[in-house]
XYZ file of C-alpha atoms in Angstrom:
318
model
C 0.000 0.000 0.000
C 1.570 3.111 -0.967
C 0.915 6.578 -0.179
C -1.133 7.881 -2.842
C -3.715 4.939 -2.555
C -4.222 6.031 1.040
C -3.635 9.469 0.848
C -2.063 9.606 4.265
C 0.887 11.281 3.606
C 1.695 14.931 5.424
C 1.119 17.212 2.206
C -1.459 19.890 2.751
C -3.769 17.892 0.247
C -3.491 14.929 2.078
C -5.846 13.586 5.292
C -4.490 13.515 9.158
C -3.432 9.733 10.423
C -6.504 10.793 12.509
C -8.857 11.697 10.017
C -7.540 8.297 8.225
C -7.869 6.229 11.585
C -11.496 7.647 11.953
C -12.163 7.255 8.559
C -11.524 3.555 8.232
C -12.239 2.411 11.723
C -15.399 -0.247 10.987
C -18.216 1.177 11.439
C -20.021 -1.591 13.673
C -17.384 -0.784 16.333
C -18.576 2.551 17.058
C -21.902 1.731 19.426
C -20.210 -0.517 21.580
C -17.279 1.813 22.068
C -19.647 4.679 22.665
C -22.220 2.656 24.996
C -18.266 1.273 27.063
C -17.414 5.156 27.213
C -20.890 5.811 28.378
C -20.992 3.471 31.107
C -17.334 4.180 32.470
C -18.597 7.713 32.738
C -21.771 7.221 34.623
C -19.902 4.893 36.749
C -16.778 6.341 37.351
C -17.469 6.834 41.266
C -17.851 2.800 41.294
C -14.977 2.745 39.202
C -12.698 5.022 41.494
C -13.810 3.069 44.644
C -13.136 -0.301 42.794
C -9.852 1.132 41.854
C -9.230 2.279 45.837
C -9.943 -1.049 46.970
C -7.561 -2.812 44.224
C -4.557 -0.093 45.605
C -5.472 -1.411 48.882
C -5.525 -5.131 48.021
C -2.055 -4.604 46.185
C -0.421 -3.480 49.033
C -1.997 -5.955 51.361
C -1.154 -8.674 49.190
C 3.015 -7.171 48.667
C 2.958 -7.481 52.709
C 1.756 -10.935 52.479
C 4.505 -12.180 49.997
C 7.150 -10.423 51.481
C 6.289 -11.146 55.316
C 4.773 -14.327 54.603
C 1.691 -13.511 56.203
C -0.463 -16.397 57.276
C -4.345 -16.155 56.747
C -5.639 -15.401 59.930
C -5.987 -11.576 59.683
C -6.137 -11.203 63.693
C -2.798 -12.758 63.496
C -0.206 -10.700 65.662
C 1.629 -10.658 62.299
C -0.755 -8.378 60.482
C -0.932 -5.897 62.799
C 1.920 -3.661 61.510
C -0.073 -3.904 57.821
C -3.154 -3.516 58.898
C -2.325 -0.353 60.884
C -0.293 1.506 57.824
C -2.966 0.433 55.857
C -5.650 1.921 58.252
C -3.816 4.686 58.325
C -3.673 5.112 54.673
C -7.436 5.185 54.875
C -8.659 7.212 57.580
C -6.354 9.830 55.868
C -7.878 9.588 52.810
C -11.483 9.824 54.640
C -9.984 12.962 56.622
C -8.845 14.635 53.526
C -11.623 13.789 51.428
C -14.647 14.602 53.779
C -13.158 15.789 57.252
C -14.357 12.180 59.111
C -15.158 12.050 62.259
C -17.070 8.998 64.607
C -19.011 10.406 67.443
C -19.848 8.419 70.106
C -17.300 5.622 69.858
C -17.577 5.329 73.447
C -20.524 3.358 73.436
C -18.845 0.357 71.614
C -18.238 -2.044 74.195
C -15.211 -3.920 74.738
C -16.838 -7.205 74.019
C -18.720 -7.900 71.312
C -21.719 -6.715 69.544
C -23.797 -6.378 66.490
C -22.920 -3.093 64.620
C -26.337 -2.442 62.609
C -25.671 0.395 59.959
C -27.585 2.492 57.296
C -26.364 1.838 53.999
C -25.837 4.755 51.676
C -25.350 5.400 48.342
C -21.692 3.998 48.723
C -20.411 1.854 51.445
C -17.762 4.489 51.770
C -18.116 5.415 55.375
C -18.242 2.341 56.584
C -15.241 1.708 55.265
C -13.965 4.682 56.445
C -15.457 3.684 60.053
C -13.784 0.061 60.505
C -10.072 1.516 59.326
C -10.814 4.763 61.661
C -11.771 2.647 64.167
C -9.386 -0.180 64.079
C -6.424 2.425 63.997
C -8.059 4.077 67.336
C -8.659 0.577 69.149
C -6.181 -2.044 67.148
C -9.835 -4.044 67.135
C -11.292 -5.424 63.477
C -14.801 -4.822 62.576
C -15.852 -8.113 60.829
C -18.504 -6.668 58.141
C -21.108 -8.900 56.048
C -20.833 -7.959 52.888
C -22.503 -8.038 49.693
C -21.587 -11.137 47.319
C -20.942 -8.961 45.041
C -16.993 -8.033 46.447
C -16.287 -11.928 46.019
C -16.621 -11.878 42.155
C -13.538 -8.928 41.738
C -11.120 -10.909 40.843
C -7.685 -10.784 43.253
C -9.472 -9.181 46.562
C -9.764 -12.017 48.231
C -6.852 -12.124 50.351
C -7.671 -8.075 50.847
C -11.183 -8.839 51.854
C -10.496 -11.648 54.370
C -7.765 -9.713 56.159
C -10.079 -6.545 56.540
C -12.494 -8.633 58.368
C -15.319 -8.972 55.311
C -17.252 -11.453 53.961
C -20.235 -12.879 52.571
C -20.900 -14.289 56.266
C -24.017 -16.402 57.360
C -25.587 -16.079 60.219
C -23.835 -19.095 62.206
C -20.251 -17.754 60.965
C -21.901 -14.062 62.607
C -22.421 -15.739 65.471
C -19.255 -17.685 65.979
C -17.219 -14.164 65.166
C -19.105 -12.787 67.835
C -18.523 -15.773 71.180
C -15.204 -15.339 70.314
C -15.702 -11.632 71.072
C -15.469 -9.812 68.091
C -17.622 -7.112 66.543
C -19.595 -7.767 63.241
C -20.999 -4.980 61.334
C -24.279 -5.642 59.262
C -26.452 -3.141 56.852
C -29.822 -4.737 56.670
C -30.965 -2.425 53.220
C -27.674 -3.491 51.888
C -27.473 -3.128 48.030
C -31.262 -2.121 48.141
C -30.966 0.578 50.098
C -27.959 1.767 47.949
C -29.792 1.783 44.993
C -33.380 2.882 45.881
C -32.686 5.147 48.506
C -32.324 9.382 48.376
C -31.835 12.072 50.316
C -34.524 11.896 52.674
C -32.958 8.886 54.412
C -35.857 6.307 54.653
C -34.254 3.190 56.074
C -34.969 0.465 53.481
C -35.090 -2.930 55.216
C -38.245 -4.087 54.826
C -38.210 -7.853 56.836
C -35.102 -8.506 57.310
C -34.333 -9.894 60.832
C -31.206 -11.811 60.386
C -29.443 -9.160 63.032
C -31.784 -9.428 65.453
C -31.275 -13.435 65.428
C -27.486 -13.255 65.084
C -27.723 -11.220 68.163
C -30.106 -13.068 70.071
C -28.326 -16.270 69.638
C -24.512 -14.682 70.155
C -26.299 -13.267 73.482
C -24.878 -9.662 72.320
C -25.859 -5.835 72.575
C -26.511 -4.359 69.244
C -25.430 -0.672 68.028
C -27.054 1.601 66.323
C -24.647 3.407 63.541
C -25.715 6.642 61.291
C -23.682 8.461 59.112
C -24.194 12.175 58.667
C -24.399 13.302 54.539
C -23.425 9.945 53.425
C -26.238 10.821 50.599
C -24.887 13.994 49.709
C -21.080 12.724 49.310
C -22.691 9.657 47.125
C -25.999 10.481 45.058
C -26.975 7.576 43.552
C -29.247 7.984 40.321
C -30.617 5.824 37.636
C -33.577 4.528 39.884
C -35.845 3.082 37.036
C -37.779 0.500 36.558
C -35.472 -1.602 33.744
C -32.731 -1.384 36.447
C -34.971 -2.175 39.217
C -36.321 -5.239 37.749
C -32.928 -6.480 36.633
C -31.233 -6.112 40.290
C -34.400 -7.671 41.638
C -33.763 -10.660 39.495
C -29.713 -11.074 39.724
C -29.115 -9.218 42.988
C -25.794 -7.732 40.568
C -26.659 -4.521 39.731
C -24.898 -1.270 41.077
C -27.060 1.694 39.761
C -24.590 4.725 38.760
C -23.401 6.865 41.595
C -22.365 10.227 41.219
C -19.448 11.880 43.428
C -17.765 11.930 45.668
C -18.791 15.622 46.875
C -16.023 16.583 49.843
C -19.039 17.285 51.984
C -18.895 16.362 55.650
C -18.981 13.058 56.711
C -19.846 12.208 60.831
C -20.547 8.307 61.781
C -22.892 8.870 65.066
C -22.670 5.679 67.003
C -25.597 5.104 69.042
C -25.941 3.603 72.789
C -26.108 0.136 73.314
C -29.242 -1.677 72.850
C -28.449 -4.565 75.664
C -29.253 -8.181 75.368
C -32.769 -9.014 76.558
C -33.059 -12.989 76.834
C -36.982 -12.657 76.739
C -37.343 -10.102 73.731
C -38.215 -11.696 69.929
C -36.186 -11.418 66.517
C -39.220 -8.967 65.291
C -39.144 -6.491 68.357
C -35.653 -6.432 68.280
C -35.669 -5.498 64.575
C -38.017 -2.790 65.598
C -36.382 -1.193 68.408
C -33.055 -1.292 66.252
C -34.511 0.464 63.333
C -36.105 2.970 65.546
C -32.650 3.812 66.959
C -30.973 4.086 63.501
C -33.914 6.583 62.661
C -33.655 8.723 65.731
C -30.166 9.232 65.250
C -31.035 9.950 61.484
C -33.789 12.244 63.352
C -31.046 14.019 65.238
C -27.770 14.726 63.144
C -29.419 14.640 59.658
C -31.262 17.663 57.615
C -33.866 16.063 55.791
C -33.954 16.238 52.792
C -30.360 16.553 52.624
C -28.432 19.353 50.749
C -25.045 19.287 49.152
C -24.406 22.812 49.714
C -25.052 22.627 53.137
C -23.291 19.816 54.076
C -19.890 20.997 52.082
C -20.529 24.276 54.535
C -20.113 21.651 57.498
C -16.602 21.617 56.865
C -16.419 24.943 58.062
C -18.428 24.972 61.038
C -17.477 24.220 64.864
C -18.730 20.813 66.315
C -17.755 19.464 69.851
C -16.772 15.626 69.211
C -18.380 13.241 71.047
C -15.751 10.596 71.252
């Protein structure tokens, strides 16, 4: 092939390699690259956590090789990676949003059931368990969604960070052996469907109260402040809706982060009570996760105003 059959020579008569490469790029390729481009945009806050959590797992996993870690991750042998790398974190969360927990006082020394609202990104409560773990040296065993287990490479991240896809018998065993575990009960629903009014999304869904019951364990109540307005999820519509509710996959599109304020509010203690049932349980628990809503959230919640949070004065409650 020679120059004048192409044209794409650099005479002023002649076409750009760009022109030529856009000319004679096939034609069926274009709508798949567009819809790709598309969806990378509209998900680039998934994306960027994703990409977070993969920075986190390569660094986790380095340690592991080098030190030859073994698997337990409350090994005494983690603890000098797990701190750097909760340091890493809570100084991204301070940067990013000015974190604070409030209240971490009323996490006992034992163990307990953390119950949590989910927001439009689990960010804070990622934020929480690598604040808190760095304050305490204690891990916050989260349940997770099933989703995390099918990113390829994570898993030796995700076990050593105390996460899973647990069921309630490997809940309860974390807790006799006095750990904390962390559960969202709107989990991946509540991401999706929920806005900035806040309404706690759980419908039914009692496995908490019955972990707790049978560990014999308190359960707190955990709120974080603006989570919504640092996160706005979008995209709530009925094709996406009735494809999550059928494969339980689907992340709707996020949009953010906003460097708005972020505050987790930890609740008081809701104390073992041998003679309550799973269903008043799971009704005094939601009702505690609402009044702290109630009590440190605007409703409906504003971006503007909770960026200007950065800037105001508030006594911690630790």
């Amino acid at each position: 092939m020679t120059a004048k059959d192409t044209n794409f020579t650099f005479g002023e008569e002649s076409t750009t390699w760009l022109t030529y490469a856009l000319e004679n790029f096939p034609s069926f390729m274009l709508f798949p690259l567009g819809l790709l481009m598309t969806l990378m945009i509209i998900y680039s806050s998934v994306i960027t956590g994703i990409f977070v959590l993969y920075i986190g797992g390569s660094f986790i996993y380095i340690c592991k090789k080098i030190g030859n870690l073994p698997d337990d991750p409350d090994s005494e042998q983690w603890r000098k990676p797990q701190q750097i790398h909760a340091f890493m974190i809570s100084t991204l969360a301070k940067l990013l949003h000015g974190y604070e927990i409030c209240g971490m006082d009323n996490i006992p020394k034992g163990p307990a059931v953390l119950v949590v609202y989910h927001g439009s990104m689990p960010a804070d409560v990622f934020f929480f368990v690598t604040t808190f773990y760095r304050r305490t040296g204690r891990l916050c065993h989260l349940v997770v969604d099933r989703f995390f287990s099918l990113l390829p490479g994570l898993k030796t991240y995700i076990a050593t960070q105390g996460c899973g896809h647990l069921n309630r018998e490997e809940c309860v065993a974390l807790l006799k052996k006095g750990h904390l575990v962390g559960i969202a009960p709107g989990g991946l629903r509540e991401q999706n469907y929920g806005d900035n009014n806040y309404k706690l999304i759980w419908r039914n869904r009692q496995g908490f109260a019955h972990i707790a019951i049978n560990a014999k364990v308190p359960v707190i109540p955990v709120f974080t402040q603006n989570i919504r307005e640092a996160y706005r999820v979008f995209g709530n519509l009925g094709p996406m809706r009735w494809f999550y509710e059928r494969t339980r996959l689907l992340v709707f599109p996020v949009l953010g982060p906003f460097p708005v304020k972020l505050r987790t509010h930890v609740g008081e203690p809701i104390p073992y009570d041998p003679n309550i049932t799973p269903a008043e349980l799971f009704e005094k628990v939601k009702a505690a996760v609402e009044a702290l809503r109630d009590k440190h959230q605007k409703i409906p919640g504003s971006i503007l105003s909770a960026l200007w949070e950065r800037f105001e004065v508030h006594r911690k409650e630790e």
